[in-house]
XYZ file of C-alpha atoms in Angstrom:
641
model
C 24.388 26.892 26.196
C 25.606 23.978 26.003
C 23.447 21.669 23.142
C 21.939 18.546 24.535
C 21.915 15.382 22.041
C 20.221 11.834 23.655
C 21.276 9.144 22.812
C 21.280 5.155 24.028
C 20.128 6.434 27.652
C 22.754 8.989 27.537
C 22.773 12.598 27.607
C 25.491 13.921 26.705
C 26.774 17.919 26.688
C 28.896 18.785 23.662
C 31.410 20.874 26.132
C 34.596 17.992 27.209
C 35.490 18.911 30.367
C 32.216 17.186 31.789
C 30.864 13.934 31.765
C 28.085 12.005 29.931
C 25.454 12.295 32.160
C 22.454 9.324 31.851
C 18.506 9.792 32.287
C 17.490 8.732 34.968
C 15.512 6.027 34.302
C 18.508 4.509 32.846
C 20.395 3.829 35.923
C 18.006 2.323 37.282
C 17.401 0.216 34.696
C 20.789 -0.413 35.662
C 20.344 -1.152 39.511
C 17.457 -3.605 38.164
C 20.269 -5.627 36.050
C 22.260 -5.055 39.327
C 22.146 -8.861 41.423
C 20.975 -6.410 45.047
C 17.341 -5.882 44.944
C 16.773 -2.871 43.372
C 14.347 -1.929 45.830
C 16.675 -2.389 49.460
C 18.279 1.026 49.470
C 15.359 2.954 47.056
C 11.624 1.891 48.752
C 10.407 4.070 46.093
C 12.365 2.677 43.682
C 9.278 0.678 41.815
C 6.785 3.402 42.388
C 9.692 6.400 41.084
C 10.398 3.949 37.637
C 6.878 3.878 36.229
C 6.839 7.746 36.019
C 10.284 7.770 34.193
C 9.344 7.817 30.602
C 10.290 4.385 28.992
C 13.522 3.968 27.206
C 12.684 0.727 24.860
C 15.700 1.184 23.106
C 18.518 0.744 26.282
C 16.001 -2.057 27.804
C 16.121 -4.386 25.057
C 19.421 -3.820 24.640
C 20.774 -4.663 27.726
C 18.915 -7.578 28.186
C 20.376 -8.198 24.844
C 24.373 -7.686 25.785
C 24.199 -10.753 28.092
C 24.645 -13.754 28.025
C 22.391 -16.635 29.296
C 24.110 -17.174 32.170
C 24.690 -13.210 33.626
C 20.256 -13.060 33.102
C 19.742 -16.328 35.142
C 21.857 -14.596 37.933
C 18.920 -11.325 37.786
C 15.539 -13.970 36.977
C 15.093 -12.319 40.579
C 14.934 -9.144 40.031
C 13.036 -9.997 35.896
C 10.584 -11.682 37.901
C 10.170 -8.718 40.159
C 9.584 -6.105 37.518
C 7.240 -7.824 35.568
C 5.018 -8.369 38.124
C 5.302 -4.106 39.609
C 5.005 -3.996 35.759
C 1.650 -5.694 36.157
C 0.884 -4.571 39.276
C 1.611 -0.771 37.938
C -1.439 -1.296 35.445
C -4.310 -1.098 38.428
C -3.241 2.120 38.539
C -5.530 4.970 38.126
C -3.038 7.296 36.876
C -2.156 6.738 33.324
C 1.252 6.946 32.816
C 2.374 4.311 34.923
C -0.206 1.820 33.287
C 0.970 3.432 29.938
C 4.990 2.718 31.101
C 4.792 -0.806 32.238
C 2.532 -1.936 29.643
C 5.318 -0.614 27.203
C 8.200 -2.569 29.562
C 5.988 -5.517 29.303
C 6.634 -5.344 25.765
C 10.485 -4.746 25.757
C 10.903 -7.371 28.716
C 9.277 -10.110 26.897
C 10.704 -9.748 24.120
C 14.201 -8.656 25.484
C 13.935 -11.877 26.884
C 12.225 -14.084 24.134
C 15.055 -12.659 21.865
C 17.922 -13.767 24.038
C 16.367 -17.386 23.873
C 17.070 -17.644 20.702
C 20.870 -18.242 20.993
C 20.779 -18.779 24.340
C 18.561 -22.289 25.292
C 19.421 -22.439 28.805
C 16.483 -20.661 30.902
C 12.637 -21.196 30.553
C 10.677 -18.156 29.015
C 8.150 -18.748 32.140
C 10.073 -18.954 34.356
C 13.128 -16.438 33.458
C 9.900 -13.656 32.913
C 7.968 -14.592 36.475
C 9.061 -17.574 38.437
C 7.185 -21.173 38.036
C 6.001 -20.887 40.851
C 4.241 -17.455 40.485
C 3.454 -17.730 36.912
C 0.063 -18.715 36.604
C -1.460 -15.978 38.951
C 0.705 -13.063 37.218
C -0.659 -14.209 34.105
C -3.961 -14.623 35.456
C -3.785 -10.799 37.258
C -2.520 -9.781 33.959
C -5.213 -11.230 30.883
C -7.564 -9.779 33.723
C -6.023 -6.001 33.814
C -5.583 -5.825 30.268
C -9.675 -7.058 30.035
C -10.256 -4.000 31.749
C -8.176 -1.706 29.946
C -9.813 -2.893 26.664
C -13.277 -3.080 27.961
C -13.838 -0.341 29.812
C -14.866 4.108 28.582
C -11.081 5.588 28.896
C -8.431 6.120 26.690
C -8.059 5.110 23.245
C -4.632 5.024 23.453
C -3.475 2.191 25.923
C -6.311 -0.011 24.193
C -4.021 0.327 21.460
C -1.219 -0.448 23.918
C -2.699 -3.282 25.320
C -3.328 -4.576 21.777
C -0.443 -3.466 21.308
C 1.855 -6.003 23.863
C -0.925 -9.404 22.711
C 0.364 -9.061 19.849
C 4.397 -8.998 20.936
C 3.178 -12.001 23.436
C 2.093 -14.066 20.442
C 4.274 -13.336 17.924
C 7.446 -13.752 19.491
C 7.869 -17.176 18.732
C 8.263 -17.538 15.041
C 6.191 -21.211 15.441
C 3.192 -19.603 17.785
C 2.594 -23.529 18.908
C 6.153 -23.059 20.988
C 5.209 -20.524 23.184
C 4.044 -21.899 26.083
C 3.722 -18.208 27.589
C -0.393 -18.704 25.547
C -1.342 -21.415 27.890
C -2.573 -18.963 30.067
C -3.686 -17.044 26.866
C -6.411 -19.532 26.160
C -6.819 -19.997 30.041
C -8.210 -16.158 30.716
C -9.479 -15.563 27.809
C -9.964 -11.788 26.176
C -12.138 -13.404 23.464
C -14.870 -11.088 24.308
C -12.696 -7.816 24.973
C -12.114 -8.714 20.968
C -14.851 -9.062 19.743
C -16.140 -5.736 21.539
C -13.827 -3.761 20.045
C -14.749 -5.354 16.326
C -18.629 -4.363 17.211
C -18.557 -1.041 17.995
C -17.992 1.527 15.043
C -15.941 3.793 16.883
C -13.669 0.766 18.792
C -13.320 -0.949 15.199
C -12.131 2.496 13.911
C -9.175 2.406 16.511
C -7.962 -0.862 16.767
C -10.319 -2.956 14.508
C -6.874 -4.144 12.548
C -5.167 -5.294 15.432
C -8.547 -6.779 17.715
C -8.477 -8.693 13.527
C -5.157 -10.660 13.338
C -5.086 -11.170 17.229
C -7.885 -13.236 17.348
C -6.336 -14.628 13.882
C -3.137 -15.661 15.864
C -5.060 -17.402 18.766
C -6.891 -18.905 16.822
C -3.718 -20.936 15.657
C -1.813 -21.698 18.874
C -1.876 -26.063 18.600
C -5.258 -25.889 16.887
C -4.312 -29.341 15.676
C -3.359 -30.392 19.199
C -5.695 -29.949 21.679
C -8.509 -28.104 22.580
C -8.916 -24.244 21.430
C -11.248 -22.351 23.760
C -10.576 -19.339 20.413
C -11.830 -21.314 17.986
C -14.781 -22.523 19.460
C -16.225 -19.736 20.086
C -15.234 -17.342 17.331
C -17.231 -20.987 15.860
C -20.132 -19.917 17.661
C -20.212 -15.832 16.568
C -23.604 -14.998 15.373
C -23.268 -10.910 16.275
C -24.879 -9.351 12.987
C -22.536 -6.146 14.342
C -19.242 -7.596 15.877
C -19.189 -10.015 11.928
C -19.455 -6.977 9.616
C -17.366 -5.149 12.081
C -14.802 -8.328 10.616
C -15.347 -8.213 7.612
C -15.139 -4.838 7.697
C -11.431 -4.294 9.241
C -10.728 -6.984 6.308
C -12.460 -5.806 3.627
C -10.171 -2.154 4.145
C -6.964 -3.626 5.116
C -7.414 -5.344 1.666
C -8.716 -2.335 -0.388
C -5.505 -0.440 1.026
C -3.394 -3.236 -0.626
C -5.367 -2.358 -3.555
C -5.418 0.577 -3.840
C -1.745 0.815 -3.222
C -0.899 -1.535 -6.436
C -3.209 0.710 -8.691
C -1.066 3.579 -7.431
C 1.842 2.029 -7.878
C 0.719 0.424 -11.551
C -0.951 4.515 -12.856
C 2.511 5.351 -11.538
C 4.871 3.006 -13.401
C 2.266 3.037 -16.875
C 3.343 6.489 -16.866
C 7.186 6.934 -15.799
C 9.561 6.748 -17.381
C 10.453 3.084 -18.275
C 6.964 2.831 -20.050
C 7.571 5.726 -22.458
C 11.595 3.099 -22.673
C 9.281 -0.171 -23.440
C 6.724 1.550 -25.759
C 10.168 2.975 -27.774
C 11.567 -0.432 -27.894
C 8.930 -3.114 -28.131
C 7.467 -5.624 -24.687
C 10.658 -7.658 -24.325
C 10.843 -6.212 -20.827
C 7.671 -6.326 -20.264
C 8.054 -9.102 -17.444
C 11.478 -6.973 -15.484
C 8.778 -4.000 -15.400
C 5.773 -6.045 -14.355
C 8.471 -6.976 -11.601
C 8.765 -3.540 -9.603
C 4.663 -2.996 -9.222
C 5.096 -4.744 -5.636
C 3.924 -4.293 -2.852
C 4.270 -6.227 0.323
C 0.855 -8.670 0.716
C -1.289 -8.807 3.659
C -1.124 -12.315 5.396
C -1.486 -11.957 8.697
C -5.899 -10.126 7.371
C -5.478 -12.906 4.998
C -5.118 -15.537 8.004
C -7.663 -14.145 9.028
C -9.888 -14.011 5.859
C -9.385 -18.394 6.186
C -10.794 -18.849 10.087
C -13.592 -16.219 9.478
C -14.259 -18.237 6.545
C -13.547 -22.363 7.369
C -15.248 -21.568 11.317
C -18.065 -19.742 11.163
C -20.208 -20.245 8.662
C -22.597 -17.398 9.825
C -19.197 -15.451 8.760
C -20.311 -16.586 4.961
C -23.255 -13.724 4.766
C -21.007 -11.169 5.478
C -18.947 -11.515 2.087
C -21.954 -10.592 -0.162
C -22.211 -7.451 2.076
C -21.887 -4.032 0.879
C -20.383 -1.481 3.767
C -21.913 1.758 3.486
C -19.446 2.904 6.757
C -16.603 2.641 4.191
C -17.255 6.194 2.954
C -16.970 7.778 6.486
C -13.730 9.961 7.648
C -12.774 9.495 10.687
C -10.248 11.139 12.497
C -8.635 9.489 15.626
C -9.744 10.167 18.352
C -6.252 10.552 20.260
C -2.265 9.664 19.785
C -1.055 6.181 20.515
C 1.879 6.330 22.516
C 4.983 5.331 20.420
C 5.693 1.546 21.183
C 7.716 -1.758 20.074
C 7.225 -2.115 16.328
C 4.320 -4.091 15.284
C 5.432 -7.382 15.223
C 5.570 -10.088 12.287
C 5.473 -7.160 8.827
C 1.776 -6.926 10.545
C 1.852 -2.963 10.351
C -2.142 -1.583 10.231
C -3.689 0.592 7.898
C -2.454 4.095 8.286
C -5.942 6.069 10.185
C -7.241 7.564 7.024
C -6.655 4.264 4.988
C -8.993 2.759 7.487
C -12.392 5.248 7.291
C -11.820 5.504 3.604
C -13.766 3.474 0.851
C -12.592 1.541 -1.742
C -11.778 3.221 -5.444
C -15.259 1.724 -7.101
C -14.361 -0.249 -9.362
C -15.985 1.421 -12.695
C -16.776 5.208 -12.799
C -20.832 3.714 -13.670
C -20.139 1.100 -10.602
C -19.963 2.738 -7.017
C -20.804 -1.164 -5.146
C -17.639 -3.881 -3.733
C -17.908 -5.980 -1.419
C -15.655 -7.834 1.071
C -15.710 -11.158 -1.481
C -14.829 -8.899 -4.809
C -12.380 -6.536 -2.434
C -10.891 -10.264 -2.714
C -10.848 -11.688 -5.461
C -9.196 -8.677 -6.657
C -5.962 -9.244 -3.703
C -6.618 -12.236 -4.977
C -5.525 -11.405 -8.564
C -2.075 -8.830 -7.810
C -0.770 -11.703 -5.115
C -1.283 -14.904 -7.660
C 0.632 -13.020 -10.299
C 3.889 -13.872 -9.168
C 4.354 -17.056 -7.521
C 8.112 -16.935 -7.999
C 8.602 -15.893 -4.559
C 8.421 -18.128 -1.873
C 6.312 -15.369 -0.222
C 4.307 -14.866 -2.491
C 3.351 -18.211 -3.757
C 2.028 -18.544 -0.087
C 0.027 -16.124 0.040
C -0.924 -17.173 -3.585
C -1.962 -20.433 -1.378
C -3.503 -19.091 1.073
C -6.337 -17.565 -1.682
C -6.716 -20.889 -3.330
C -7.558 -22.694 0.297
C -10.663 -19.282 1.379
C -11.365 -19.236 -1.928
C -12.112 -23.540 -1.631
C -13.499 -22.397 1.240
C -16.257 -20.404 -0.705
C -16.444 -22.690 -3.651
C -17.688 -25.230 -1.059
C -20.834 -23.655 1.032
C -24.285 -24.103 0.103
C -25.098 -19.874 0.930
C -21.809 -18.085 -0.817
C -22.461 -20.471 -3.486
C -26.664 -19.329 -3.680
C -25.325 -15.745 -4.235
C -22.149 -15.926 -6.335
C -24.749 -17.744 -8.171
C -27.678 -15.296 -8.178
C -28.440 -13.372 -10.791
C -29.994 -10.313 -9.652
C -26.618 -10.305 -8.224
C -24.421 -8.445 -11.073
C -21.272 -6.691 -10.612
C -18.539 -5.691 -12.903
C -14.977 -7.308 -11.338
C -11.741 -5.996 -13.048
C -9.519 -8.011 -12.245
C -5.636 -8.034 -12.424
C -4.858 -9.869 -15.531
C -0.677 -10.631 -16.072
C 0.803 -8.463 -18.482
C 1.767 -10.600 -21.231
C 3.468 -10.512 -24.880
C 0.632 -12.295 -26.883
C -1.581 -10.025 -25.396
C -3.432 -6.823 -24.996
C -4.138 -5.526 -21.585
C -7.938 -5.786 -21.705
C -10.245 -2.454 -21.186
C -11.887 -1.470 -18.071
C -14.996 -0.029 -19.032
C -15.477 -2.721 -21.568
C -16.153 -5.478 -18.817
C -19.694 -7.037 -18.378
C -22.271 -7.108 -15.441
C -22.252 -10.590 -14.153
C -22.436 -12.792 -11.320
C -20.491 -13.296 -8.572
C -19.180 -16.758 -10.175
C -17.671 -15.239 -13.504
C -15.558 -13.456 -11.683
C -14.534 -16.318 -9.927
C -14.322 -18.738 -13.202
C -11.661 -15.813 -14.941
C -9.307 -15.458 -11.844
C -9.158 -19.634 -12.653
C -8.245 -19.322 -15.969
C -6.257 -15.959 -15.331
C -4.339 -19.125 -12.954
C -4.200 -21.582 -15.903
C -2.537 -19.774 -18.088
C -0.314 -17.337 -16.830
C 1.546 -20.029 -14.739
C 2.897 -23.134 -16.432
C 6.864 -22.707 -15.748
C 9.763 -24.315 -15.223
C 9.267 -24.017 -11.541
C 5.250 -25.016 -11.776
C 3.613 -24.729 -8.768
C 1.132 -27.875 -8.849
C -0.048 -27.037 -5.523
C -1.770 -24.144 -6.162
C -2.666 -25.577 -9.817
C -4.519 -28.752 -8.270
C -5.736 -26.208 -5.858
C -7.445 -23.800 -8.839
C -9.266 -27.351 -10.974
C -10.590 -28.258 -7.271
C -12.346 -25.036 -7.168
C -13.688 -25.240 -11.186
C -14.844 -28.550 -9.648
C -17.003 -27.472 -6.830
C -18.254 -24.618 -8.615
C -19.788 -27.100 -11.275
C -20.671 -29.304 -8.786
C -23.566 -26.385 -7.384
C -24.002 -26.063 -10.744
C -24.933 -28.823 -11.484
C -26.842 -30.158 -8.332
C -29.040 -26.870 -8.717
C -29.432 -26.285 -12.471
C -27.597 -22.866 -12.353
C -27.307 -22.249 -16.370
C -24.351 -19.581 -16.249
C -24.445 -17.736 -19.091
C -20.275 -17.325 -19.157
C -17.791 -17.626 -22.153
C -17.214 -21.742 -21.158
C -14.607 -22.293 -24.186
C -12.028 -19.978 -22.384
C -11.519 -22.471 -19.660
C -11.637 -25.275 -22.256
C -9.010 -23.869 -23.574
C -6.704 -23.033 -20.780
C -8.140 -26.442 -19.533
C -6.087 -27.752 -22.990
C -4.092 -25.786 -23.158
C -2.305 -26.994 -19.585
C -3.071 -30.711 -20.825
C -0.400 -29.837 -23.480
C 2.028 -28.378 -21.075
C 2.606 -31.132 -18.810
C 2.691 -34.359 -21.755
C 5.722 -31.427 -23.075
C 7.574 -30.927 -20.374
C 6.460 -35.028 -18.900
C 10.460 -35.258 -17.363
C 11.272 -32.782 -15.336
C 7.845 -32.095 -13.868
C 7.627 -36.139 -13.307
C 10.837 -35.409 -11.349
C 9.168 -33.418 -9.072
C 5.134 -33.955 -9.582
C 2.430 -36.186 -9.751
C 1.404 -34.462 -13.114
C -0.680 -37.662 -13.410
C -3.373 -36.430 -10.239
C -3.649 -32.799 -12.182
C -3.890 -34.532 -15.454
C -6.715 -36.876 -13.694
C -8.353 -33.808 -12.706
C -8.578 -32.091 -15.727
C -10.030 -34.975 -17.538
C -12.849 -35.611 -15.005
C -14.015 -31.981 -15.590
C -14.030 -32.814 -19.519
C -16.203 -35.516 -18.245
C -18.477 -32.740 -16.297
C -18.882 -30.794 -18.646
C -19.495 -34.234 -21.570
C -22.361 -35.932 -18.719
C -23.840 -33.746 -17.363
C -23.993 -30.046 -19.387
C -27.307 -30.645 -20.630
C -28.084 -29.250 -16.875
C -26.352 -26.695 -16.237
C -24.401 -25.216 -20.178
C -26.553 -21.680 -20.738
C -27.095 -22.708 -24.258
C -27.993 -25.867 -27.152
C -24.715 -23.745 -28.730
C -22.683 -24.322 -26.374
C -22.721 -28.847 -26.030
C -21.352 -27.732 -30.264
C -18.708 -25.369 -29.163
C -17.484 -28.360 -26.366
C -17.440 -31.153 -29.017
C -15.910 -28.607 -31.496
C -13.130 -28.081 -29.259
C -12.559 -32.040 -28.141
C -12.516 -31.987 -32.094
C -10.441 -29.781 -32.318
C -7.453 -30.744 -30.577
C -8.418 -33.524 -31.075
C -4.299 -34.440 -30.863
C -3.513 -33.272 -27.454
C -5.967 -35.590 -26.279
C -4.243 -38.592 -28.558
C -1.039 -38.130 -26.949
C -1.933 -37.699 -23.506
C -4.274 -41.343 -24.179
C -0.270 -42.751 -25.588
C 1.653 -41.019 -22.944
C -0.848 -42.355 -19.850
C -1.358 -45.752 -21.937
C 3.054 -46.133 -22.136
C 3.170 -45.452 -18.388
C 0.114 -47.514 -17.465
C 1.933 -50.697 -19.082
C 4.766 -50.249 -17.679
C 5.784 -51.983 -14.780
C 6.885 -48.548 -13.236
C 6.478 -45.537 -9.983
C 3.242 -44.192 -12.357
C 1.225 -46.862 -13.645
C -1.648 -46.821 -11.358
C -1.735 -43.114 -11.744
C -1.090 -43.652 -14.931
C -4.216 -46.151 -15.403
C -6.663 -43.892 -13.960
C -5.986 -41.023 -16.091
C -7.062 -43.967 -19.165
C -9.922 -45.149 -17.477
C -10.876 -41.631 -17.597
C -9.854 -40.774 -21.325
C -13.225 -43.553 -22.647
C -15.874 -40.316 -22.772
C -13.240 -37.675 -24.608
C -11.215 -40.967 -27.182
C -15.438 -42.288 -27.577
C -16.694 -38.399 -28.720
C -12.876 -37.526 -31.166
C -12.982 -41.306 -32.948
C -17.032 -40.453 -34.168
C -16.927 -37.756 -35.087
C -13.422 -37.742 -37.055
C -13.854 -40.692 -39.639
C -17.571 -38.112 -39.998
C -15.700 -34.873 -40.326
C -13.298 -36.734 -43.070
C -15.944 -38.550 -44.847
C -18.216 -34.836 -45.164
C -14.759 -32.911 -46.673
C -13.807 -35.906 -48.868
C -17.000 -35.679 -49.932
C -17.423 -31.874 -50.623
C -13.813 -31.892 -51.337
C -13.785 -28.676 -48.982
C -9.772 -29.172 -47.342
C -10.697 -27.665 -44.391
C -13.703 -27.255 -42.548
C -15.210 -24.283 -40.321
C -16.093 -24.426 -37.538
C -20.157 -24.764 -37.568
C -19.288 -27.553 -40.598
C -17.708 -29.126 -38.168
C -21.227 -28.683 -35.988
C -23.846 -29.023 -38.933
C -26.455 -31.592 -37.832
C -24.879 -33.116 -40.327
C -22.376 -33.882 -38.292
C -22.990 -34.058 -35.035
C -25.492 -37.332 -33.357
C -24.214 -37.094 -30.066
C -27.094 -38.181 -28.388
C -25.931 -41.783 -29.731
C -22.596 -41.538 -27.802
C -22.502 -44.208 -25.574
C -20.437 -42.045 -21.692
C -19.682 -42.413 -18.898
C -21.028 -41.960 -16.208
C -20.076 -40.070 -13.012
C -19.940 -43.166 -11.219
C -17.453 -44.841 -13.350
C -14.908 -42.112 -13.923
C -11.857 -42.995 -11.816
């Protein structure tokens, strides 16, 4: 018997004596692409079409092969197909519904793809016709809403979400997708919340539901009233918010797990053995090979949840007992078009699995810990523009968290201690920290560690100025909370001070190159004002009096850096150049630091001369004989630039 091969809608036989045959559904597609109404000769044409298995490849390829003028000639047939697809969604027979959903995906994507190269027609008119668009979309959204809320097949719900994702993402700029006006009018918000609030539905469809919601929230969010923004901001149902948090945590956990697996594979592989033999000269190249595709869609969902809904903040600190459950999908979803925009969800087994423990002795995790770990991976490499934007989004989310009063309360809660294993960029001058030596500390310590890590690892030619500004802002907001609430955090502040001073040194040593692209004085002013906060209000939040001594010692030890900064800004502030005003602000902000340096340096030099000591130790420099900081004329916060 001759073997049958299916390719591009053709049924080919190995025998050369017979002509190749086409599938019946392909023949029916060909009739639709004629100018005549296909139902004229076949009254049951549309009924039979949705009993045929959809050939997505052929249908989309056919649309792609036509030019704009040819497509306009068959507009009526395209409108008919679209309308009959919507009618088929109300059928009781599930095969018709599945085929109609898949056909709609192919139609929407195919017509939009054609419009990218040919701007000669309107998408809404081509798909539905202007006169019927409102009714068509109302019926479509009502049918999708009913299918999503019904007790029916999980595979049908999956297809509905895929169709909605396809509808939302067919344009590069979501705000240019005019069809979404109808999605705004005919809301499916409640259907999305229902999926997230019920564990079985959430395990099957939670990822797609969260991504869809995040995208809909971003439709013309700054141009008009978006009902999805309004509704998301007032959600207070605990089960729904926890469900959303769980989906986000699981997606980020999967990324962390994949990265950890690749890292371990890399460390135990051939390249690791090679670098051990020849040294770490190739360490940067080796690190670049450990890359996992980032998930901006889920990051966007986290940002919108944190930014819009204050009730969601409570979810960040909650552990998720469900994450340990392993479930089997109810039914496999039928084949659908590829998920758009790289929003590929984790597999079903991952959606139901717990994140790997942070440590052998610590089994507890929460969304914030998972996010911090994710951020520590993503923010390592900002040379790639894609990862640069991803790192920026992470810092924006952290800024939202650092601004929230309740979030700060649990970040600084001394009764909520965790061992957070952040990823650190491989560098030649430091060894990798042992995970087991990590102390249990309040979560704010992990946030500060992440900020310090970013500061010390991104002083490079392609300077990420925007990310540095956001990083310093996060630190500043955390310090403001500590000052306001008099929280004495037991943290190794010296690491932060040292990182900030080294950043100032980098700005000065690369002044010419950086000034050609950035206003570095904005960043310098923020850094100096952080020191001003420690100097002026450190007694309200530094843990011990010796911490104050360490601060003064660090300033005195690195006084040359501050002197150089003052010389640089003084030079530019006295010239009538572009940077006069910005540099002048830094000059005024340095008053406190210069007062400390000018007060202590003569005393240190005198003490060393009298005692014949060429180099004073740290203990000697901060001894009671030399410290008299209380007498310094320091400026309060309201006097800072």
